[in-house]
XYZ file of C-alpha atoms in Angstrom:
745
model
C 20.236 -17.935 150.801
C 23.748 -18.600 152.066
C 24.664 -22.248 151.790
C 25.903 -23.691 155.129
C 29.142 -25.068 153.734
C 29.902 -21.776 151.943
C 29.332 -19.779 155.123
C 31.628 -22.130 157.051
C 34.401 -21.626 154.500
C 34.025 -17.838 154.781
C 34.229 -17.931 158.579
C 37.238 -20.230 158.534
C 38.990 -18.007 155.986
C 38.391 -14.960 158.197
C 39.785 -16.717 161.238
C 42.795 -17.800 159.269
C 43.393 -14.202 158.227
C 44.132 -13.269 161.857
C 42.720 -9.798 161.438
C 39.824 -7.393 161.614
C 37.471 -5.147 163.446
C 34.221 -5.226 165.292
C 30.899 -5.349 163.514
C 27.994 -2.934 163.586
C 25.093 -4.486 165.473
C 22.252 -3.232 163.262
C 18.679 -4.117 164.190
C 16.623 -5.588 161.366
C 13.889 -3.008 161.829
C 16.216 -0.143 160.971
C 18.191 -1.602 158.064
C 16.334 0.554 155.553
C 18.931 -0.100 152.856
C 18.305 -3.822 153.294
C 14.545 -3.585 152.758
C 14.755 -1.266 149.763
C 17.332 -3.493 148.143
C 15.136 -6.513 148.676
C 12.171 -4.777 147.090
C 14.150 -3.652 144.026
C 16.261 -6.722 143.319
C 15.099 -9.438 145.697
C 18.635 -9.523 147.101
C 18.858 -7.915 150.579
C 22.160 -6.378 151.704
C 23.582 -5.040 154.940
C 23.458 -1.297 155.482
C 26.636 0.749 155.263
C 27.387 2.393 158.596
C 28.960 5.848 158.676
C 31.368 6.572 161.555
C 33.650 9.423 162.647
C 36.309 7.318 164.376
C 39.039 9.212 162.497
C 37.320 12.584 163.044
C 35.844 12.499 159.535
C 32.863 10.702 158.097
C 33.623 7.377 156.396
C 32.069 3.939 156.289
C 32.842 1.595 159.147
C 34.288 -1.152 156.940
C 36.834 1.273 155.458
C 38.395 2.332 158.787
C 41.632 0.416 159.525
C 40.960 0.060 163.230
C 39.036 -2.219 165.567
C 35.619 -0.619 166.052
C 32.134 -1.731 167.042
C 28.997 0.305 166.405
C 25.545 0.167 167.957
C 22.887 2.026 166.003
C 20.534 4.395 167.789
C 17.537 2.278 166.796
C 19.192 -0.780 168.317
C 19.757 1.133 171.550
C 16.096 2.156 171.653
C 14.548 -1.125 170.495
C 16.662 -3.169 172.948
C 15.432 -0.930 175.796
C 18.949 -0.108 176.976
C 18.511 1.989 180.093
C 21.981 3.414 180.750
C 25.244 4.109 178.987
C 27.146 1.183 180.480
C 24.697 -1.363 179.032
C 26.121 -0.984 175.511
C 29.083 -3.174 176.474
C 26.844 -6.245 176.737
C 26.882 -6.236 172.902
C 30.673 -5.803 172.622
C 33.178 -8.666 173.078
C 36.193 -7.984 175.319
C 34.401 -5.012 176.907
C 32.473 -4.416 180.135
C 31.250 -1.611 182.352
C 30.684 -2.557 185.974
C 28.710 -0.146 188.110
C 27.995 0.327 191.815
C 24.677 2.086 191.130
C 21.803 1.302 188.795
C 22.577 4.143 186.371
C 25.630 5.695 187.932
C 29.367 5.424 188.543
C 30.186 3.117 185.602
C 33.670 1.658 185.400
C 34.740 0.903 181.843
C 37.047 -1.854 180.533
C 38.151 -2.744 177.005
C 40.484 -5.699 176.404
C 41.292 -5.826 180.115
C 42.205 -2.149 180.473
C 40.136 -0.013 182.835
C 39.950 1.212 186.408
C 37.788 0.363 189.381
C 38.989 3.320 191.429
C 36.030 5.422 192.560
C 38.024 8.559 193.371
C 36.404 11.496 191.613
C 39.844 12.632 190.449
C 40.744 9.328 188.785
C 40.473 9.257 185.009
C 39.697 6.101 183.091
C 42.042 4.584 180.468
C 38.872 4.198 178.387
C 38.030 7.706 177.200
C 34.294 8.474 177.182
C 32.991 11.108 174.754
C 29.512 12.519 174.342
C 29.087 14.204 170.954
C 32.895 14.398 170.611
C 33.299 16.038 174.049
C 35.646 14.252 176.478
C 34.046 13.627 179.904
C 36.704 13.394 182.626
C 34.574 12.551 185.678
C 33.793 8.831 185.407
C 30.509 9.230 187.287
C 29.382 11.824 184.736
C 29.686 9.262 181.909
C 26.428 7.591 182.986
C 24.184 10.084 181.153
C 21.065 8.175 179.954
C 20.825 6.804 176.428
C 18.037 8.335 174.339
C 17.650 9.731 170.827
C 21.027 8.349 169.792
C 22.387 8.306 166.261
C 24.914 5.619 167.176
C 27.531 4.535 169.707
C 31.089 3.945 168.481
C 33.448 1.715 170.510
C 37.117 2.049 169.512
C 39.545 -0.551 170.837
C 43.201 -0.001 171.637
C 45.178 3.215 172.251
C 43.474 6.223 170.617
C 45.938 8.856 171.788
C 46.464 10.632 168.468
C 42.972 11.820 167.575
C 41.099 11.158 170.828
C 43.632 12.374 173.362
C 45.544 11.193 176.389
C 44.001 8.776 178.884
C 42.732 6.524 176.084
C 45.222 3.671 176.451
C 42.345 1.198 176.579
C 40.189 2.764 173.889
C 37.420 5.313 173.424
C 33.608 5.251 173.362
C 31.712 8.035 171.609
C 27.968 8.522 172.194
C 26.533 10.482 169.263
C 23.128 12.187 169.497
C 20.740 12.573 166.574
C 21.026 16.082 165.127
C 18.228 18.504 164.186
C 16.602 18.166 160.768
C 14.854 20.760 158.614
C 12.005 18.330 157.955
C 9.566 17.639 160.769
C 10.442 14.304 162.375
C 10.708 12.559 165.711
C 9.322 9.761 167.832
C 7.510 9.032 171.080
C 7.933 5.943 173.251
C 6.074 4.866 176.391
C 6.705 1.684 178.338
C 5.773 -0.250 181.471
C 7.692 -3.073 183.096
C 8.477 -5.133 186.164
C 8.825 -3.433 189.542
C 6.457 -0.660 188.441
C 8.941 0.526 185.815
C 7.695 3.391 183.633
C 9.577 4.924 180.736
C 8.640 7.895 178.604
C 10.978 9.255 175.956
C 10.782 11.087 172.677
C 12.143 13.675 170.297
C 10.806 16.370 168.015
C 12.818 18.002 165.238
C 11.675 20.761 162.888
C 12.750 23.905 161.074
C 12.339 27.218 162.887
C 13.521 29.185 159.852
C 13.386 27.346 156.530
C 16.818 26.072 155.486
C 18.471 28.305 158.116
C 17.580 27.268 161.668
C 16.326 23.921 162.990
C 15.762 22.606 166.502
C 15.569 19.169 168.107
C 14.168 18.592 171.598
C 14.732 15.154 173.155
C 13.732 13.867 176.562
C 13.607 10.734 178.683
C 12.194 9.791 182.069
C 12.490 6.440 183.783
C 11.212 5.435 187.205
C 10.909 2.122 188.983
C 10.500 0.544 192.406
C 13.339 -1.358 194.012
C 14.406 -4.907 193.186
C 15.290 -5.697 196.808
C 13.560 -6.062 200.153
C 15.284 -4.511 203.165
C 14.812 -7.138 205.866
C 15.334 -4.517 208.571
C 12.091 -2.641 207.760
C 10.549 -4.773 204.952
C 10.567 -1.817 202.557
C 11.735 -2.120 198.968
C 15.257 -0.887 198.269
C 16.592 0.450 194.992
C 13.852 2.705 193.638
C 15.086 5.277 191.138
C 13.965 8.283 189.120
C 16.101 9.360 186.164
C 15.116 12.343 184.004
C 17.119 13.951 181.216
C 16.569 16.347 178.322
C 18.568 17.687 175.376
C 17.906 20.757 173.213
C 19.865 21.281 169.993
C 19.810 24.227 167.614
C 21.307 23.802 164.149
C 22.049 27.015 162.232
C 23.205 27.266 158.621
C 24.782 30.676 158.927
C 25.852 30.678 155.290
C 26.858 28.174 152.632
C 30.247 27.644 154.309
C 29.459 27.843 158.049
C 27.186 25.596 160.133
C 26.719 25.694 163.927
C 25.107 23.182 166.295
C 24.377 24.181 169.899
C 23.721 21.300 172.303
C 22.254 21.985 175.786
C 21.493 19.071 178.100
C 20.560 18.357 181.720
C 19.867 15.410 183.997
C 18.404 14.784 187.450
C 18.850 11.355 189.029
C 17.697 9.885 192.356
C 18.511 6.358 193.510
C 18.006 4.350 196.709
C 20.639 1.665 196.139
C 19.790 0.441 192.667
C 22.559 -2.134 193.032
C 22.138 -3.089 196.684
C 24.990 -4.782 198.513
C 24.491 -7.971 200.540
C 27.081 -8.379 203.295
C 27.994 -11.897 204.412
C 30.503 -13.314 206.876
C 33.761 -14.981 205.920
C 34.215 -17.107 209.042
C 33.847 -20.881 208.809
C 30.215 -20.791 209.971
C 29.336 -17.986 207.537
C 29.201 -15.273 210.201
C 31.148 -12.053 210.642
C 33.164 -10.967 213.675
C 30.004 -10.250 215.702
C 28.085 -13.398 214.818
C 25.891 -11.792 212.147
C 25.131 -14.417 209.555
C 23.157 -14.233 206.322
C 22.991 -16.317 203.170
C 23.605 -13.833 200.330
C 20.603 -13.880 198.041
C 19.505 -11.742 195.162
C 16.593 -9.569 196.241
C 17.365 -9.432 199.992
C 19.373 -6.772 201.857
C 19.606 -5.726 205.487
C 20.410 -2.075 206.268
C 19.971 0.145 209.287
C 21.276 3.273 207.532
C 19.838 4.943 204.477
C 21.050 4.592 200.908
C 20.414 7.654 198.777
C 22.077 9.100 195.682
C 21.201 12.447 194.108
C 22.842 13.618 190.871
C 22.497 16.941 189.058
C 24.175 17.246 185.661
C 24.131 20.085 183.131
C 26.217 20.955 180.124
C 26.444 22.491 176.716
C 28.630 22.450 173.640
C 28.868 24.476 170.467
C 30.096 22.723 167.334
C 31.112 24.899 164.368
C 31.880 23.445 160.935
C 33.403 25.975 158.546
C 34.241 25.097 154.948
C 37.385 27.003 153.883
C 37.685 26.134 150.225
C 38.732 22.482 150.171
C 39.588 22.522 153.866
C 37.165 22.124 156.783
C 37.669 23.810 160.145
C 35.872 22.293 163.153
C 35.554 23.983 166.533
C 34.019 22.298 169.616
C 33.566 24.441 172.717
C 32.099 22.625 175.737
C 31.203 22.969 179.406
C 30.027 20.223 181.781
C 28.905 20.441 185.417
C 28.323 17.351 187.558
C 27.255 17.192 191.216
C 26.709 14.033 193.262
C 25.465 13.737 196.861
C 25.197 10.233 198.346
C 24.629 8.347 201.612
C 25.231 4.660 202.255
C 25.204 1.950 204.915
C 28.924 1.282 204.924
C 28.745 -2.168 206.531
C 25.550 -3.353 204.739
C 24.236 -5.133 207.852
C 21.584 -4.295 210.481
C 24.434 -3.604 212.912
C 25.679 -0.070 213.540
C 29.246 -0.547 212.324
C 29.724 2.117 209.687
C 27.836 4.505 207.451
C 29.170 6.651 204.625
C 28.686 9.943 202.853
C 30.107 11.132 199.533
C 29.918 14.482 197.748
C 31.595 15.536 194.501
C 31.254 18.637 192.340
C 33.157 18.896 189.063
C 33.186 21.558 186.376
C 35.081 21.137 183.125
C 35.741 23.372 180.117
C 37.241 22.225 176.820
C 38.064 23.610 173.396
C 39.055 21.639 170.320
C 40.055 22.966 166.892
C 40.584 20.723 163.866
C 41.562 21.490 160.288
C 41.082 18.691 157.757
C 41.814 18.210 154.085
C 39.433 16.314 151.767
C 39.424 12.609 152.544
C 39.612 11.661 148.865
C 42.986 13.411 148.317
C 45.987 11.185 147.732
C 47.542 12.845 150.792
C 44.883 13.754 153.325
C 45.369 14.952 156.883
C 43.882 16.304 160.110
C 45.623 18.859 162.356
C 44.277 19.936 165.718
C 44.592 21.623 169.107
C 42.842 20.634 172.346
C 42.512 22.477 175.663
C 40.955 21.060 178.837
C 40.399 22.410 182.359
C 38.585 20.844 185.329
C 37.860 22.079 188.863
C 36.841 19.344 191.290
C 35.690 19.399 194.918
C 35.293 16.107 196.797
C 34.174 15.380 200.376
C 33.710 11.943 201.971
C 32.911 10.938 205.541
C 32.522 7.664 207.439
C 31.223 7.163 210.965
C 29.989 4.761 213.614
C 27.226 6.467 215.595
C 26.903 4.216 218.655
C 29.273 1.922 220.520
C 27.233 -1.265 220.877
C 29.686 -3.293 218.819
C 32.707 -1.033 218.360
C 33.798 2.391 219.564
C 32.141 5.392 217.942
C 34.358 6.710 215.167
C 34.498 9.437 212.527
C 36.746 10.437 209.637
C 36.417 13.067 206.942
C 38.478 13.349 203.744
C 38.243 16.425 201.545
C 40.231 17.723 198.622
C 40.169 20.310 195.885
C 41.687 19.216 192.590
C 42.481 21.062 189.377
C 43.549 19.641 186.043
C 44.647 21.563 182.952
C 46.035 20.180 179.710
C 47.089 21.311 176.230
C 47.621 19.129 173.195
C 48.696 19.453 169.566
C 47.935 16.562 167.244
C 47.936 15.473 163.637
C 47.187 12.460 161.472
C 47.934 11.931 157.786
C 47.125 9.234 155.252
C 49.027 8.747 152.000
C 47.778 6.465 149.220
C 50.786 4.947 147.489
C 48.480 3.066 145.117
C 44.872 2.024 144.793
C 45.642 -0.958 147.019
C 48.131 0.370 149.578
C 47.987 3.314 151.957
C 49.745 4.375 155.138
C 48.341 6.377 158.079
C 50.518 7.984 160.736
C 49.499 10.060 163.758
C 51.327 12.053 166.417
C 50.177 13.972 169.511
C 51.981 15.970 172.181
C 50.202 16.547 175.496
C 51.122 18.633 178.516
C 49.043 18.324 181.676
C 49.254 19.976 185.081
C 47.407 18.706 188.166
C 47.082 20.338 191.594
C 45.630 18.902 194.798
C 44.906 20.310 198.236
C 43.892 17.431 200.516
C 43.211 17.051 204.236
C 41.897 14.145 206.305
C 40.473 14.422 209.831
C 39.743 11.556 212.236
C 38.558 11.191 215.809
C 40.991 10.973 218.704
C 39.544 8.581 221.234
C 35.846 7.760 220.973
C 33.856 10.147 218.803
C 30.871 12.054 220.142
C 28.137 13.550 217.948
C 26.198 16.692 218.805
C 23.935 17.133 215.790
C 21.821 15.186 213.332
C 24.089 15.877 210.353
C 26.686 13.333 211.430
C 28.700 13.641 208.191
C 29.636 17.262 208.846
C 32.778 18.026 210.834
C 30.797 20.468 212.967
C 28.567 17.645 214.241
C 31.493 15.956 216.041
C 31.795 17.275 219.590
C 35.015 15.470 220.470
C 38.542 16.345 219.316
C 39.592 15.584 215.739
C 43.156 15.306 214.506
C 44.644 15.725 211.047
C 45.839 12.310 209.870
C 46.915 13.201 206.310
C 47.557 16.268 204.178
C 48.782 16.889 200.638
C 49.352 20.185 198.876
C 51.034 19.261 195.631
C 51.373 20.209 191.989
C 52.825 18.172 189.122
C 53.183 18.499 185.369
C 53.442 15.610 182.928
C 54.015 15.744 179.183
C 54.590 13.080 176.557
C 54.073 11.961 172.962
C 51.535 9.436 171.704
C 51.598 8.067 168.175
C 50.359 5.394 165.793
C 51.342 3.909 162.425
C 48.919 1.923 160.265
C 49.706 0.402 156.862
C 46.681 -1.008 155.039
C 46.557 -3.252 151.968
C 43.521 -4.068 149.829
C 43.527 -7.806 149.099
C 40.457 -7.581 146.886
C 37.465 -5.324 146.378
C 35.796 -6.966 149.352
C 38.746 -7.465 151.752
C 41.384 -5.250 153.367
C 44.130 -6.141 155.824
C 45.863 -3.698 158.170
C 48.508 -3.591 160.874
C 48.281 -0.961 163.597
C 51.131 0.012 165.919
C 50.118 2.464 168.628
C 51.686 3.963 171.731
C 49.606 5.634 174.428
C 49.818 6.933 177.968
C 47.532 7.812 180.862
C 48.802 10.820 182.786
C 49.759 10.744 186.448
C 47.620 11.734 189.395
C 47.083 11.474 193.128
C 45.792 8.783 195.476
C 42.538 10.185 196.831
C 41.834 7.164 199.048
C 44.318 8.066 201.793
C 43.912 6.716 205.317
C 47.142 8.084 206.820
C 50.078 10.258 205.857
C 51.941 7.129 204.789
C 49.342 6.460 202.071
C 49.612 9.917 200.493
C 51.008 9.300 197.013
C 51.628 10.819 193.614
C 51.035 8.290 190.829
C 53.180 8.335 187.711
C 51.843 7.974 184.156
C 51.244 4.528 182.682
C 52.247 3.476 179.164
C 50.914 1.001 176.636
C 52.412 -0.268 173.383
C 49.884 -2.017 171.151
C 50.325 -4.269 168.108
C 47.213 -5.201 166.139
C 46.629 -7.131 162.916
C 43.199 -6.857 161.357
C 41.014 -7.882 158.441
C 37.738 -6.315 157.293
C 35.728 -8.046 154.617
C 32.336 -8.276 152.930
C 30.917 -11.378 151.247
C 27.992 -12.678 149.187
C 27.107 -9.364 147.550
C 26.958 -7.469 150.834
C 25.004 -10.054 152.839
C 27.867 -10.994 155.187
C 30.455 -8.851 156.962
C 33.310 -10.853 158.495
C 35.904 -9.008 160.546
C 38.602 -10.179 162.931
C 41.542 -8.853 164.931
C 44.468 -10.194 166.910
C 46.458 -7.958 169.262
C 49.281 -7.833 171.787
C 49.706 -5.240 174.577
C 52.896 -4.382 176.458
C 51.675 -2.512 179.557
C 54.091 -0.631 181.854
C 53.891 1.427 185.071
C 50.267 0.368 185.419
C 48.036 2.502 187.624
C 46.309 0.040 189.939
C 43.210 0.235 192.086
C 44.209 -1.666 195.243
C 41.203 -2.454 197.441
C 41.645 -3.687 201.010
C 39.948 -3.487 204.397
C 41.944 -1.024 206.554
C 40.846 -0.679 210.193
C 37.700 -2.608 209.228
C 36.864 -0.082 206.507
C 36.877 -0.811 202.768
C 39.613 1.372 201.251
C 40.461 1.889 197.592
C 43.816 3.459 196.837
C 45.625 4.277 193.617
C 49.192 3.100 193.084
C 51.397 2.132 190.165
C 54.578 0.414 189.087
C 53.327 -2.989 187.926
C 54.034 -4.439 184.493
C 51.726 -6.639 182.464
C 50.777 -8.065 179.109
C 47.577 -8.854 177.293
C 46.873 -10.597 174.039
C 43.805 -11.924 172.339
C 41.477 -11.824 169.372
C 38.008 -10.785 168.267
C 35.863 -12.218 165.513
C 32.595 -10.510 164.559
C 30.087 -11.563 161.942
C 26.933 -9.904 160.668
C 24.746 -11.577 158.063
C 21.403 -11.673 156.262
C 21.220 -15.365 155.300
C 17.497 -15.015 154.511
C 15.598 -12.015 153.235
C 14.016 -11.252 156.635
C 16.595 -12.765 158.981
C 19.368 -10.668 160.498
C 22.125 -12.345 162.538
C 25.131 -11.092 164.425
C 27.787 -13.027 166.290
C 30.921 -11.868 168.104
C 33.491 -13.643 170.224
C 36.452 -12.247 172.139
C 39.420 -14.251 173.432
C 41.646 -12.595 176.010
C 44.700 -13.517 178.060
C 45.952 -11.029 180.658
C 48.687 -11.285 183.272
C 50.610 -9.043 185.626
C 54.170 -10.064 184.868
C 55.682 -7.985 187.708
C 53.403 -6.752 190.484
C 54.500 -6.271 194.088
C 52.866 -4.219 196.844
C 54.863 -3.990 200.041
C 55.822 -7.540 200.970
C 53.111 -9.045 198.772
C 53.794 -10.376 195.280
C 50.775 -10.501 192.983
C 52.689 -11.377 189.819
C 50.698 -13.850 187.764
C 47.337 -12.343 188.702
C 44.868 -11.548 185.928
C 43.715 -8.081 184.930
C 40.435 -6.866 186.378
C 37.168 -7.665 184.557
C 39.027 -9.500 181.811
C 37.247 -12.809 181.112
C 39.154 -15.240 178.915
C 36.099 -15.666 176.687
C 33.230 -13.303 175.936
C 30.643 -13.925 173.259
C 27.572 -12.202 171.835
C 24.842 -13.750 169.673
C 21.815 -11.927 168.301
C 19.022 -12.653 165.842
C 15.990 -10.803 164.463
C 13.416 -12.407 162.194
C 10.825 -10.272 160.432
C 7.520 -11.919 159.428
C 5.478 -9.775 157.016
C 1.728 -9.936 157.691
C -0.938 -10.230 154.990
C -2.882 -7.348 156.552
C 0.201 -5.136 156.425
C 2.960 -4.542 158.903
C 5.098 -7.284 160.357
C 5.903 -9.365 163.396
C 9.559 -9.181 164.488
C 11.033 -11.845 166.767
C 14.351 -10.985 168.381
C 16.815 -12.353 170.897
C 20.365 -11.649 172.046
C 22.691 -13.580 174.340
C 25.806 -12.456 176.166
C 28.223 -14.943 177.722
C 31.276 -14.231 179.914
C 33.740 -16.612 181.537
C 35.186 -16.099 185.041
C 36.447 -12.611 185.881
C 38.081 -10.929 188.859
C 37.045 -7.667 190.490
C 40.422 -6.655 191.963
C 44.049 -6.876 190.914
C 45.381 -7.765 194.370
C 42.647 -9.978 195.833
C 41.690 -12.796 193.471
C 40.313 -15.250 195.993
C 37.146 -17.207 195.316
C 34.985 -14.674 197.176
C 36.300 -11.774 195.074
C 35.394 -12.990 191.622
C 32.423 -13.750 189.431
C 31.915 -17.152 187.926
C 31.061 -17.486 184.272
C 27.503 -16.714 183.247
C 25.235 -16.322 180.234
C 22.424 -13.775 179.997
C 19.687 -13.864 177.401
C 17.023 -11.379 176.324
C 14.010 -11.868 174.064
C 11.512 -9.511 172.429
C 8.469 -9.630 170.169
C 7.503 -6.553 168.161
C 4.321 -5.935 166.208
C 5.031 -3.361 163.524
C 1.745 -1.831 162.403
C 1.000 -1.084 158.715
C 2.939 1.969 157.621
C 6.016 0.903 159.646
C 5.835 3.957 161.927
C 4.297 2.414 165.054
C 5.622 -0.607 166.953
C 4.298 -2.440 170.002
C 7.002 -4.460 171.745
C 7.107 -6.957 174.588
C 10.446 -7.982 176.066
C 12.044 -10.179 178.702
C 15.506 -9.336 180.020
C 17.593 -11.957 181.824
C 15.316 -14.569 180.335
C 16.575 -17.421 182.537
C 16.557 -15.277 185.724
C 20.277 -15.923 186.132
C 21.709 -14.899 189.513
C 25.193 -13.507 188.983
C 27.635 -11.187 190.728
C 27.981 -7.707 189.355
C 30.602 -6.730 191.937
C 32.087 -7.805 195.273
C 33.768 -5.707 197.969
C 36.069 -6.775 200.808
C 34.496 -5.568 204.051
C 35.695 -5.149 207.597
C 34.940 -7.372 210.555
C 35.597 -10.618 208.646
C 32.968 -10.011 205.985
C 32.444 -9.221 202.314
C 29.703 -7.569 200.299
C 28.256 -8.760 197.006
C 26.194 -6.835 194.446
C 23.983 -8.997 192.268
C 23.026 -8.177 188.713
C 19.458 -7.426 187.705
C 16.872 -10.230 187.998
C 14.475 -11.194 185.216
C 12.318 -8.259 184.134
C 9.439 -7.998 181.674
C 8.096 -4.988 179.858
C 5.797 -3.622 177.187
C 6.344 -0.485 175.102
C 4.748 1.470 172.279
C 6.912 3.499 169.896
C 5.567 5.820 167.208
C 7.737 7.654 164.676
C 6.703 10.608 162.565
């Protein structure tokens, strides 16, 4: 057992080292190395986690970069429902969403974007099985049958591409096996939640062809009551499947084909409560409501339908000592959504949104053996996306305001090429140097047009969102037919020194950029804009260490960001309509630290702790006549902390009882860069989850009961400025309970 004073010394030493990386959050039930070690020697140790953060397999503790890893078993056992939920285990990271399982907005160390334009790319690159997903809404693919999730902090422009100034997250699926294996899970929970998921893997041709079929379905009723009709609001159905075929063509060539699809339906999973901003709590028309979790008031429907399909072919070809990797991928995403734009029982505004994106990509990599004194990776990447977007807003009667209508549509194309390389040279057993360089060229085209009513709008058909349903004259209020090309270099330099067999220190200097684009939130010709690229220079000092014969990992990092020409999501109410537009030109800085610990102080006790400290500030930020210098970055709390524990109690009759809990705490954070008033922020909050698992004899079947948001904390997930002297707030999920059965074979 670790002695308390010894553990304190180790933690203090790590903090004093001013260095490090994130820790793998490994669930006690899947640390197989730990249990086998305990049986053989009576001395349990933490498992070694394999990652591909540098495009080659190596253990997490050996990578000189700030990374966190969530194992696939942890994802499943913690009942994570959607991709964005992984950030609740990661300090200095978050993923706000305006739907239950859709439209996530990612942030790492204060870098991210809240812009909901389908053409806007995130500075946090999201990858699914090494395939870059450009459409932010398409990054919400459900989590099931995962091998692991890797979260890389800081600019990753060399190996992971442009548009990764904030970092990269890679979701990695479990691959087919030639031995029969798999699992099945069924669960029930609050609000009539039902979950069924599973996977089956087996050989089709011995030692030559294997397949893995994975699936997941989740459904639930809504969390909220619509006071207008007393129906529940927020029901969802989310179904997804993945089929993989692994072929060993010969001793040197292996191919993995991944086909996947998703169908999602939502009726306002995160419902918005609109409240007045006048002194008496009312809006311009006297509507007054006390915003409460679980109550909404709509007179227009909320509905979201998503169809998503894709496939990728991964080839690994051994050419002597070299390995050639080819990844060919296609993704198609379609979203069709309706909303009550004013979120009140008044007929003020309703909205419609449609987006259809198709992307193709090809990556080639050639790598030398990792163990060589000089080892390297060279690569080429091609990307193309076609995007169609249509949005409409309308007021259908004139009881409160004049009937109105506007329609914004655009077609957008993006095409990029990149050449990249990274090399590591070992000067000695203790010192090595890694350097990376990437050149990217990207071209973007847009054809945009906006129509609006002239005078009071009149509607002739039931499909109000279609231009043909408006029987009164429309005028063109904005157009853009533009094409631009951007190109630039990204690079990094990382010296690493081994202090001892159990400790390594590194310094990482990295330069990244996010390419330019177009403001898709135009309201007039004056708001048509081309946005220039943004640039980030990062300095990071890190330490990665292992203690007490592998029973404690202690890692830390300190960093400083110099952020220039920042692309900003500026949200305002224009003509009583919430408008989000993209602009840039601001400067800013961020600095902070992360400390992450993972330990097995007792044979059956697994602990993890992580804390992130973050300071962000716009040092020069003006918009028109307004000066927002001194404002904080969006969704960048000064303090974020994670604490988790699992205790395994072996039973005399066989099997075990596993008690687990995890807590996530965030200090105050702001939702917008320009509006940081009290009504446009979230106060600090702490969320806790608890679970009890009965592992039956044989360790293949588990029955689990869980409680999420244990204290039923009411907290703001997002807030929007609204028209007519009002604002809308989206609350996070209330307390939920559930029971599941999981069987592995």
